[in-house]
Short mmCIF file of C-alpha atoms in Angstrom, two decimals:
data_model
loop_
_atom_site.label_atom_id
_atom_site.label_comp_id
_atom_site.label_asym_id
_atom_site.label_seq_id
_atom_site.Cartn_x
_atom_site.Cartn_y
_atom_site.Cartn_z
CA MET A 1 -94.29 41.43 178.81
CA ALA A 2 -96.29 43.41 181.36
CA ARG A 3 -93.25 45.54 182.20
CA LEU A 4 -92.88 46.46 178.54
CA VAL A 5 -96.55 47.46 178.47
CA ASP A 6 -96.06 49.51 181.65
CA GLU A 7 -93.07 51.23 180.01
CA LYS A 8 -95.19 52.03 176.93
CA LYS A 9 -92.91 50.01 174.69
CA LEU A 10 -95.81 47.72 173.81
CA GLY A 11 -99.56 47.49 174.28
CA TRP A 12 -101.70 44.46 174.90
CA ASP A 13 -103.33 45.33 171.57
CA THR A 14 -100.01 45.63 169.71
CA LEU A 15 -100.11 43.59 166.52
CA VAL A 16 -97.69 40.67 166.45
CA LYS A 17 -96.68 41.50 162.87
CA ASP A 18 -95.61 45.01 163.90
CA VAL A 19 -92.93 43.56 166.19
CA LEU A 20 -92.21 40.33 164.32
CA PRO A 21 -92.36 41.04 160.57
CA ASP A 22 -91.54 37.39 159.83
CA PHE A 23 -95.01 36.49 161.11
CA LYS A 24 -96.99 36.18 157.88
CA HIS A 25 -99.70 33.60 158.30
CA SER A 26 -101.08 31.94 155.19
CA ASN A 27 -104.44 33.48 156.13
CA PRO A 28 -103.88 37.25 155.76
CA ILE A 29 -106.69 38.04 158.20
CA ILE A 30 -104.74 36.32 161.00
CA THR A 31 -101.63 38.28 160.09
CA GLU A 32 -103.47 41.61 160.12
CA VAL A 33 -105.39 41.22 163.39
CA LEU A 34 -103.40 38.93 165.75
CA THR A 35 -102.39 40.82 168.90
CA ILE A 36 -100.22 40.17 171.92
CA ALA A 37 -103.40 39.69 173.98
CA ASP A 38 -104.53 36.98 171.56
CA ILE A 39 -101.36 34.89 171.87
CA LEU A 40 -101.18 35.25 175.66
CA SER A 41 -104.82 34.22 176.19
CA HIS A 42 -104.85 31.24 173.77
CA ARG A 43 -107.69 32.67 171.71
CA CYS A 44 -105.86 32.97 168.37
CA GLY A 45 -107.56 29.91 166.87
CA LEU A 46 -104.45 28.32 165.37
CA ALA A 47 -103.78 24.59 165.63
CA GLY A 48 -100.18 23.70 166.47
CA SER A 49 -100.52 20.22 167.96
CA GLY A 50 -99.51 18.46 164.76
CA THR A 51 -96.25 20.36 164.55
CA MET A 52 -95.61 19.53 168.22
CA SER A 53 -95.27 15.96 166.97
CA LEU A 54 -92.47 17.09 164.68
CA SER A 55 -90.81 19.02 167.51
CA PHE A 56 -90.73 16.23 170.04
CA GLN A 57 -90.75 12.45 169.95
CA GLY A 58 -89.33 11.53 173.33
CA ASP A 59 -85.89 11.02 174.85
CA GLY A 60 -85.45 14.71 175.57
CA GLU A 61 -84.60 15.67 171.99
CA MET A 62 -85.78 18.90 170.36
CA LEU A 63 -86.23 17.98 166.71
CA LEU A 64 -86.81 21.32 164.97
CA PRO A 65 -84.39 24.26 164.72
CA ARG A 66 -85.21 27.54 166.40
CA ASP A 67 -85.04 29.50 163.15
CA SER A 68 -87.94 27.46 161.73
CA LEU A 69 -90.46 29.01 164.15
CA PHE A 70 -92.11 31.44 161.74
CA ASP A 71 -92.11 29.03 158.79
CA LEU A 72 -93.98 26.59 161.03
CA ILE A 73 -96.49 28.97 162.62
CA ASN A 74 -97.25 30.65 159.32
CA GLN A 75 -98.60 27.31 158.04
CA PHE A 76 -100.72 26.34 161.05
CA PRO A 77 -104.31 25.31 160.24
CA ILE A 78 -107.14 27.38 161.67
CA LEU A 79 -108.99 25.57 164.45
CA PHE A 80 -111.64 28.26 165.01
CA PRO A 81 -112.18 31.93 164.07
CA ILE A 82 -109.88 34.20 166.03
CA ARG A 83 -111.25 35.24 169.46
CA GLN A 84 -114.31 33.01 169.09
CA SER A 85 -113.12 30.27 171.44
CA TRP A 86 -110.17 29.06 173.51
CA ASP A 87 -107.62 26.32 172.92
CA TYR A 88 -104.26 25.99 174.63
CA PHE A 89 -101.62 27.20 172.16
CA VAL A 90 -98.11 26.82 173.54
CA TRP A 91 -96.67 28.40 170.40
CA GLY A 92 -98.15 31.75 171.41
CA TYR A 93 -95.67 31.99 174.25
CA SER A 94 -92.87 31.14 171.82
CA LEU A 95 -93.93 34.24 169.89
CA ALA A 96 -94.08 36.19 173.16
CA GLY A 97 -90.48 35.23 173.90
CA GLU A 98 -89.41 36.43 170.45
CA ILE A 99 -91.26 39.72 171.04
CA ILE A 100 -89.49 40.30 174.36
CA GLU A 101 -86.07 39.67 172.83
CA ARG A 102 -86.83 41.86 169.80
CA VAL A 103 -88.07 44.82 171.86
CA THR A 104 -85.45 44.69 174.63
CA GLY A 105 -82.43 43.63 172.62
CA LYS A 106 -81.65 41.10 175.35
CA THR A 107 -81.93 37.35 175.57
CA LEU A 108 -84.95 36.04 177.42
CA GLU A 109 -82.75 34.89 180.31
CA GLU A 110 -81.05 38.30 180.58
CA TYR A 111 -84.30 40.23 180.58
CA VAL A 112 -86.25 37.97 182.95
CA SER A 113 -83.39 37.66 185.44
CA THR A 114 -82.71 41.42 185.59
CA SER A 115 -86.33 42.62 185.58
CA LEU A 116 -88.24 39.88 187.41
CA THR A 117 -86.56 36.94 189.11
CA GLY A 118 -83.51 38.88 190.33
CA PRO A 119 -85.40 41.79 191.93
CA LEU A 120 -87.85 39.35 193.56
CA GLY A 121 -85.00 37.31 195.02
CA MET A 122 -85.85 34.15 193.07
CA LYS A 123 -82.26 32.94 193.05
CA ASP A 124 -83.09 29.37 192.04
CA THR A 125 -85.12 30.28 188.95
CA SER A 126 -83.52 30.41 185.52
CA PHE A 127 -83.77 29.35 181.89
CA LYS A 128 -80.09 28.37 182.00
CA LEU A 129 -79.09 25.12 183.65
CA SER A 130 -75.54 26.43 184.05
CA ARG A 131 -76.81 28.99 186.57
CA LEU A 132 -78.32 26.33 188.83
CA ASP A 133 -76.68 24.03 191.35
CA PRO A 134 -76.53 20.63 189.60
CA GLU A 135 -76.51 18.84 192.96
CA ARG A 136 -79.94 20.28 193.75
CA LEU A 137 -81.51 19.63 190.36
CA ALA A 138 -84.17 16.91 190.62
CA GLN A 139 -83.67 13.91 188.35
CA PRO A 140 -86.54 13.12 185.93
CA TYR A 141 -88.60 9.93 186.31
CA ALA A 142 -91.60 8.26 184.72
CA ALA A 143 -94.20 6.03 186.36
CA LEU A 144 -94.74 2.59 184.86
CA SER A 145 -98.02 0.68 184.79
CA ASP A 146 -97.21 -1.27 187.97
CA GLY A 147 -96.59 1.96 189.88
CA THR A 148 -92.80 1.67 189.93
CA SER A 149 -90.60 4.55 188.83
CA HIS A 150 -88.26 4.56 185.87
CA HIS A 151 -85.29 6.93 185.81
CA LEU A 152 -85.25 8.85 182.54
CA GLN A 153 -81.79 9.14 181.07
CA HIS A 154 -82.50 12.30 179.09
CA ARG A 155 -83.72 15.60 180.50
CA GLN A 156 -85.68 17.95 178.24
CA VAL A 157 -83.91 21.32 178.15
CA PHE A 158 -85.51 24.09 176.09
CA GLU A 159 -82.65 26.56 176.43
CA GLY A 160 -81.82 27.95 172.98
CA THR A 161 -84.98 26.53 171.35
CA PHE A 162 -88.22 28.21 170.32
CA PHE A 163 -89.94 26.62 173.35
CA GLU A 164 -87.64 28.33 175.85
CA ALA A 165 -90.21 31.01 176.71
CA SER A 166 -93.14 28.59 176.88
CA GLY A 167 -91.59 25.79 178.92
CA GLY A 168 -87.94 26.31 179.72
CA LEU A 169 -87.92 27.87 183.19
CA PHE A 170 -86.45 25.85 186.08
CA SER A 171 -87.58 26.83 189.58
CA THR A 172 -88.32 25.67 193.13
CA VAL A 173 -91.33 25.66 195.43
CA ASN A 174 -89.78 28.43 197.54
CA ASP A 175 -89.19 30.68 194.54
CA LEU A 176 -92.69 30.11 193.19
CA ILE A 177 -94.14 30.96 196.60
CA THR A 178 -92.17 34.20 196.41
CA TRP A 179 -93.65 34.92 193.01
CA ALA A 180 -97.16 33.93 194.16
CA THR A 181 -96.88 36.25 197.17
CA ALA A 182 -95.81 39.18 195.00
CA THR A 183 -98.67 38.48 192.60
CA LEU A 184 -101.27 38.31 195.38
CA ASP A 185 -99.95 41.54 196.87
CA ALA A 186 -100.15 43.24 193.47
CA ILE A 187 -103.76 42.12 193.03
CA ASP A 188 -104.57 44.11 196.16
CA GLY A 189 -102.80 47.14 194.74
CA GLU A 190 -99.61 46.59 196.73
CA GLU A 191 -97.30 46.50 193.73
CA SER A 192 -93.72 45.69 194.61
CA GLY A 193 -92.36 47.78 191.79
CA VAL A 194 -91.38 44.56 190.05
CA LEU A 195 -94.70 43.12 188.90
CA LYS A 196 -96.81 45.32 186.65
CA GLU A 197 -100.26 45.14 185.06
CA ILE A 198 -101.39 42.33 187.37
CA PRO A 199 -105.10 43.29 187.18
CA ASN A 200 -104.90 42.98 183.39
CA ILE A 201 -102.94 39.73 183.60
CA ILE A 202 -105.51 37.98 185.79
CA SER A 203 -108.61 39.39 184.07
CA ASN A 204 -110.98 37.32 181.94
CA HIS A 205 -109.72 37.52 178.34
CA ALA A 206 -111.20 34.32 176.89
CA ALA A 207 -114.07 32.08 177.97
CA ILE A 208 -113.11 28.42 178.37
CA MET A 209 -115.61 25.88 177.06
CA ASN A 210 -118.83 27.83 177.29
CA PRO A 211 -121.59 27.45 178.33
CA SER A 212 -120.71 27.70 182.00
CA ILE A 213 -122.86 29.12 184.78
CA ARG A 214 -119.84 30.01 186.88
CA GLU A 215 -116.61 31.68 185.87
CA ARG A 216 -114.32 29.54 183.71
CA SER A 217 -111.98 31.65 181.66
CA TYR A 218 -108.37 32.48 180.86
CA GLY A 219 -106.32 35.59 181.49
CA PHE A 220 -102.71 36.04 180.44
CA GLY A 221 -101.00 32.91 181.74
CA TRP A 222 -103.69 32.16 184.34
CA ALA A 223 -106.82 30.02 184.17
CA ARG A 224 -109.74 31.39 186.21
CA THR A 225 -112.40 29.25 187.88
CA GLN A 226 -115.11 30.17 190.35
CA LEU A 227 -115.44 27.34 192.86
CA PRO A 228 -117.24 25.03 192.91
CA GLY A 229 -116.21 24.29 189.36
CA SER A 230 -114.19 22.23 186.92
CA VAL A 231 -110.45 22.78 187.21
CA GLY A 232 -107.37 21.26 185.61
CA VAL A 233 -108.35 22.25 182.06
CA ILE A 234 -104.68 22.57 181.02
CA GLY A 235 -103.52 19.25 182.46
CA ASP A 236 -103.67 15.59 181.50
CA ASN A 237 -106.55 14.60 183.79
CA PHE A 238 -109.20 16.77 182.17
CA SER A 239 -109.50 14.68 179.00
CA LEU A 240 -110.25 11.52 181.00
CA TRP A 241 -113.78 12.73 181.84
CA SER A 242 -116.36 14.48 179.70
CA LEU A 243 -117.00 18.11 180.60
CA LYS A 244 -120.32 17.35 182.28
CA ASP A 245 -118.77 14.52 184.32
CA GLN A 246 -115.73 16.43 185.57
CA PRO A 247 -115.27 16.07 189.36
CA ALA A 248 -115.90 19.66 190.45
CA LEU A 249 -113.65 21.13 193.11
CA GLY A 250 -115.28 23.01 195.99
CA ASP A 251 -118.71 23.59 197.46
CA LYS A 252 -121.34 26.34 197.34
CA ASP A 253 -120.40 27.60 200.80
CA HIS A 254 -116.94 28.58 199.52
CA PRO A 255 -117.44 30.58 196.29
CA LEU A 256 -113.72 31.20 195.87
CA LEU A 257 -112.01 32.53 192.76
CA MET A 258 -109.14 30.19 191.88
CA LEU A 259 -106.34 31.31 189.57
CA TYR A 260 -104.16 28.45 188.48
CA HIS A 261 -101.82 27.03 185.90
CA GLN A 262 -100.30 23.68 185.03
CA GLY A 263 -97.22 22.69 183.10
CA SER A 264 -95.16 19.70 182.14
CA THR A 265 -92.14 18.48 180.28
CA VAL A 266 -90.18 15.23 180.24
CA GLY A 267 -90.03 14.00 183.83
CA TYR A 268 -91.45 17.14 185.44
CA TYR A 269 -95.01 18.29 186.21
CA ALA A 270 -96.15 21.44 188.00
CA HIS A 271 -99.31 23.05 189.41
CA ILE A 272 -99.74 26.46 191.01
CA ALA A 273 -102.98 27.94 192.37
CA LEU A 274 -103.73 31.38 193.82
CA PHE A 275 -106.75 32.47 195.88
CA PRO A 276 -106.98 36.27 195.92
CA ASP A 277 -109.85 36.30 198.45
CA THR A 278 -107.68 34.73 201.15
CA LYS A 279 -104.23 35.57 199.75
CA SER A 280 -103.43 31.87 199.72
CA ALA A 281 -101.29 29.88 197.31
CA VAL A 282 -100.66 26.21 196.63
CA VAL A 283 -97.59 25.09 194.66
CA VAL A 284 -96.89 21.47 193.69
CA LEU A 285 -93.83 20.40 191.71
CA SER A 286 -92.96 16.80 190.83
CA ASN A 287 -90.01 15.18 189.13
CA SER A 288 -91.92 12.49 187.27
CA ILE A 289 -94.39 11.82 184.51
CA ALA A 290 -96.89 9.94 186.65
CA LEU A 291 -99.58 7.65 185.27
CA THR A 292 -101.76 10.75 185.17
CA ASP A 293 -101.27 14.36 186.30
CA ALA A 294 -100.25 13.81 189.94
CA PRO A 295 -99.61 17.49 190.88
CA ASP A 296 -103.16 18.28 189.78
CA TRP A 297 -104.60 15.69 192.19
CA ILE A 298 -102.23 16.68 195.00
CA SER A 299 -103.14 20.33 194.55
CA ARG A 300 -106.88 19.58 194.64
CA ALA A 301 -106.52 17.49 197.81
CA THR A 302 -104.47 20.25 199.45
CA ILE A 303 -106.99 22.93 198.47
CA GLN A 304 -109.84 20.77 199.76
CA THR A 305 -108.11 20.53 203.14
CA LEU A 306 -106.95 24.16 203.21
CA PHE A 307 -110.49 25.51 202.86
CA ASP A 308 -112.36 22.54 204.40
CA LEU A 309 -114.29 22.06 201.17
CA LYS A 310 -117.22 19.65 201.34
CA ASP A 311 -117.23 18.49 197.73
CA GLY A 312 -117.44 14.80 198.64
CA HIS A 313 -114.39 13.79 196.62
CA ASP A 314 -111.64 11.46 197.69
CA TYR A 315 -108.86 12.65 195.40
CA ALA A 316 -106.71 9.59 196.02
CA LEU A 317 -109.56 7.44 194.70
CA LEU A 318 -110.09 9.82 191.78
CA ALA A 319 -106.40 9.59 190.95
CA ALA A 320 -106.65 5.79 190.95
CA GLU A 321 -109.71 5.99 188.69
CA ALA A 322 -107.85 8.33 186.35
CA ASN A 323 -104.92 5.93 186.22
CA SER A 324 -107.26 3.09 185.26
CA ARG A 325 -108.86 5.19 182.54
CA GLN A 326 -105.48 6.17 181.14
CA MET A 327 -104.23 2.59 181.07
CA ALA A 328 -107.48 1.51 179.40
CA GLU A 329 -106.70 3.84 176.49
CA TYR A 330 -103.47 1.96 175.81
CA ASP A 331 -105.32 -1.36 176.08
CA THR A 332 -107.82 -0.07 173.52
CA LEU A 333 -105.00 0.94 171.18
CA ALA A 334 -103.49 -2.56 171.38
CA ARG A 335 -106.88 -4.15 170.62
CA GLN A 336 -107.46 -1.82 167.66
CA ILE A 337 -104.08 -2.71 166.18
CA ALA A 338 -104.69 -6.44 166.66
CA LYS A 339 -108.20 -6.26 165.17
CA LYS A 340 -107.04 -4.32 162.13
CA ARG A 341 -104.16 -6.74 161.54
CA GLU A 342 -106.43 -9.80 161.87
CA SER A 343 -109.09 -8.35 159.55
CA CYS A 344 -106.60 -7.69 156.76
CA SER A 345 -107.20 -10.02 153.83
CA ASP A 346 -104.57 -12.68 153.20
CA ALA A 347 -104.96 -11.87 149.52
CA VAL A 348 -103.38 -8.48 150.12
CA LYS A 349 -99.63 -8.82 150.07
CA PRO A 350 -97.43 -6.29 151.86
CA PRO A 351 -94.99 -4.29 149.77
CA PRO A 352 -91.41 -5.59 149.92
CA LEU A 353 -89.81 -4.04 152.98
CA GLU A 354 -86.59 -3.35 151.09
CA ALA A 355 -88.52 -1.18 148.64
CA LEU A 356 -89.66 1.18 151.39
CA VAL A 357 -86.18 1.93 152.72
CA GLY A 358 -85.10 5.54 152.25
CA ARG A 359 -85.38 9.09 153.47
CA TYR A 360 -88.81 10.73 153.41
CA ALA A 361 -89.02 14.49 153.81
CA SER A 362 -91.73 17.10 154.24
CA LYS A 363 -91.92 19.65 151.43
CA SER A 364 -92.95 22.47 153.74
CA LYS A 365 -91.22 21.77 157.07
CA PRO A 366 -87.60 21.04 158.04
CA PHE A 367 -88.38 17.47 159.00
CA PHE A 368 -87.57 14.06 157.58
CA ILE A 369 -87.94 10.45 158.60
CA ASP A 370 -85.46 7.75 157.69
CA ILE A 371 -86.80 4.24 157.16
CA LEU A 372 -84.32 1.39 157.42
CA LEU A 373 -84.45 -2.37 157.61
CA GLY A 374 -84.70 -3.49 161.22
CA SER A 375 -81.98 -5.38 163.02
CA PRO A 376 -81.65 -9.05 162.01
CA GLU A 377 -81.75 -10.06 165.69
CA SER A 378 -85.52 -9.47 165.71
CA GLY A 379 -86.13 -12.58 163.59
CA ASP A 380 -88.84 -11.62 161.10
CA LYS A 381 -87.90 -8.74 158.88
CA THR A 382 -89.07 -5.42 160.23
CA LEU A 383 -88.52 -1.77 159.46
CA GLU A 384 -87.12 0.91 161.70
CA LEU A 385 -88.02 4.60 161.55
CA ARG A 386 -85.75 7.39 162.71
CA PHE A 387 -87.13 10.86 163.26
CA GLN A 388 -84.70 13.40 161.77
CA GLY A 389 -82.35 10.49 161.14
CA LEU A 390 -81.38 10.34 164.81
CA GLN A 391 -80.51 6.92 166.17
CA ILE A 392 -81.84 7.92 169.59
CA GLU A 393 -85.20 8.60 167.89
CA SER A 394 -85.59 5.07 166.47
CA TYR A 395 -88.83 3.09 166.64
CA GLU A 396 -89.86 -0.25 165.17
CA LEU A 397 -92.19 0.09 162.17
CA ARG A 398 -94.38 -2.98 161.62
CA TYR A 399 -96.61 -4.06 158.73
CA LEU A 400 -100.32 -3.68 159.52
CA CYS A 401 -102.47 -4.01 156.39
CA GLU A 402 -102.27 -3.21 152.68
CA ASN A 403 -99.89 -0.22 152.45
CA THR A 404 -100.19 0.76 156.11
CA PHE A 405 -97.51 0.28 158.76
CA GLU A 406 -97.73 1.00 162.49
CA TRP A 407 -95.32 1.91 165.29
CA SER A 408 -97.67 1.78 168.30
CA LEU A 409 -96.26 1.68 171.83
CA SER A 410 -97.48 0.24 175.10
CA HIS A 411 -97.79 2.56 178.08
CA ASP A 412 -94.49 1.44 179.59
CA GLU A 413 -92.63 1.53 176.28
CA SER A 414 -93.83 5.09 175.82
CA LYS A 415 -92.93 6.26 179.31
CA LYS A 416 -89.46 4.70 179.23
CA ARG A 417 -88.79 6.83 176.17
CA GLY A 418 -89.85 9.98 178.03
CA ARG A 419 -93.01 10.48 175.98
CA TYR A 420 -96.33 12.06 176.89
CA ASN A 421 -99.50 9.97 176.90
CA MET A 422 -100.72 9.22 173.38
CA ALA A 423 -102.96 6.27 172.54
CA GLU A 424 -104.80 7.38 169.39
CA LEU A 425 -104.65 4.76 166.63
CA GLU A 426 -104.32 7.26 163.77
CA TYR A 427 -101.21 8.76 165.33
CA PHE A 428 -99.22 5.54 164.94
CA LEU A 429 -100.05 4.79 161.31
CA PHE A 430 -97.89 5.48 158.25
CA GLU A 431 -99.91 5.03 155.04
CA PHE A 432 -97.71 4.64 151.97
CA THR A 433 -98.55 5.67 148.43
CA LEU A 434 -96.93 3.42 145.83
CA LYS A 435 -96.69 3.57 142.06
CA ASP A 436 -95.74 0.42 140.16
CA GLY A 437 -94.75 -1.11 143.48
CA LYS A 438 -92.39 1.71 144.37
CA PRO A 439 -93.01 4.19 147.21
CA ILE A 440 -93.69 7.82 146.46
CA SER A 441 -94.67 9.10 149.89
CA PHE A 442 -96.50 8.30 153.11
CA THR A 443 -98.95 10.25 155.25
CA TRP A 444 -98.95 10.54 159.04
CA VAL A 445 -101.76 12.04 161.15
CA THR A 446 -99.60 14.06 163.54
CA ASP A 447 -102.68 15.59 165.19
CA PRO A 448 -105.52 13.08 165.75
CA GLY A 449 -107.81 16.03 166.47
CA LEU A 450 -107.38 17.19 162.87
CA PRO A 451 -107.17 13.99 160.79
CA GLU A 452 -108.01 16.04 157.70
CA HIS A 453 -104.57 17.69 157.95
CA PRO A 454 -102.06 14.83 157.80
CA GLU A 455 -98.39 15.45 157.14
CA GLU A 456 -97.06 13.97 153.92
CA PHE A 457 -93.46 12.85 153.55
CA PHE A 458 -91.98 12.22 150.11
CA LEU A 459 -89.21 9.80 149.24
CA VAL A 460 -86.17 11.94 148.50
CA ALA A 461 -83.33 9.45 148.91
CA PRO A 462 -84.11 5.82 148.07
CA GLU A 463 -82.00 3.50 150.17
CA GLY A 464 -80.53 6.61 151.74
CA GLY A 465 -82.09 6.27 155.13
CA GLY A 466 -79.06 4.79 156.80
CA SER A 467 -77.05 7.96 157.16
CA GLN A 468 -77.01 9.75 160.48
CA GLY A 469 -79.09 12.91 160.46
CA PRO A 470 -78.23 16.19 162.17
CA THR A 471 -77.37 16.19 165.86
CA SER A 472 -79.69 17.85 168.36
CA GLU A 473 -77.17 20.70 168.70
CA GLU A 474 -77.19 21.22 164.94
CA LEU A 475 -80.98 21.27 164.98
CA LYS A 476 -80.96 23.98 167.64
CA LYS A 477 -78.77 26.12 165.38
#
């Protein structure tokens, strides 16, 4: 994107709608004012977490077609007024990828490889798996509650999907060190001719969780923190402590500016940190979904040693504490389910399971859920849900209370399916609406942070939930 700005083909203040006319948000103010800078700095104020639940439900499958991107984003709820706060919005980089392809007339892979990774000599970095040596590609794993590793059978590949730009790049430590070196050189004004606009890219464009005495902000693709300070705001560990209780990295004798970013997908986590004052970089890549964000802890421990920071933290112990906190969330979920089931009145009879069988579809999004009778081997009658009708996306759906059913998972069940951590009760509840004993629809809180915006799925094919839905390849198309 920065090269296109340098070539005067775009500006950081270019309106998204001027490049992507299909972007027409339901709130016309968003449509008229949203800029490239807004989507790159996560300050647009749109909430896309709920639709992430429709995009991904484990096992490496992408559940929504690429051509649905604008229909989805145009419906996103508003989380806060534009530019008034910061919230990580992965969809913004999906829009950025569309902008690059629209302006250049090339695919994202073609443009990035010819203008960035190729000239920098990053030969092991690509959006296309076919360009990489399969023998050197790390296999994905997940960590189970006892600390053992589980080999994931399905790798998440974003090539050809609307998340290609935001999470589809494969790379190595060596290549990322090459990129980090070029970035640090460009910060000092030693541009290689490849990287452009680096001062703008690393500048403060959005404050993160004010108030903050020290720097804590976001640039374009980089979080900024003045040490000592709270780091890891993009990763999984941050939510395990309150903001005031975050274990700060660094000490007052080392007031370093830290630029960093974190990323993850099924079986892979990453952390990269730059220190312009010393022209240092730390890169950590892992091929597992650990109990918590392991590259974050490894990076902090490495940085502590690199600069001899006296922050008093033992990051191995903090990692263990984080693991305990994460596991406790799943224990809490199990207790909540059990308590709700036990408190349900015996006078309330569940609806006949056979009556709920069918296909339920969203009226506004290309997403449906099939509900079938469970396998007879399970003994008691149960239901089975299938996201987008895919057998690989099947989960047991159990009666909870009144017209509510649940499909909660233990930590290990979740990780074996290649899922991210999720232990919010509301997320695992389907609440059915019935008329004269027959189902009309059910609601599902796809984003526990916005329970007031549940997704509703309407029965469109009674007893029609047994047919196989589209394949993942068909969904990509």
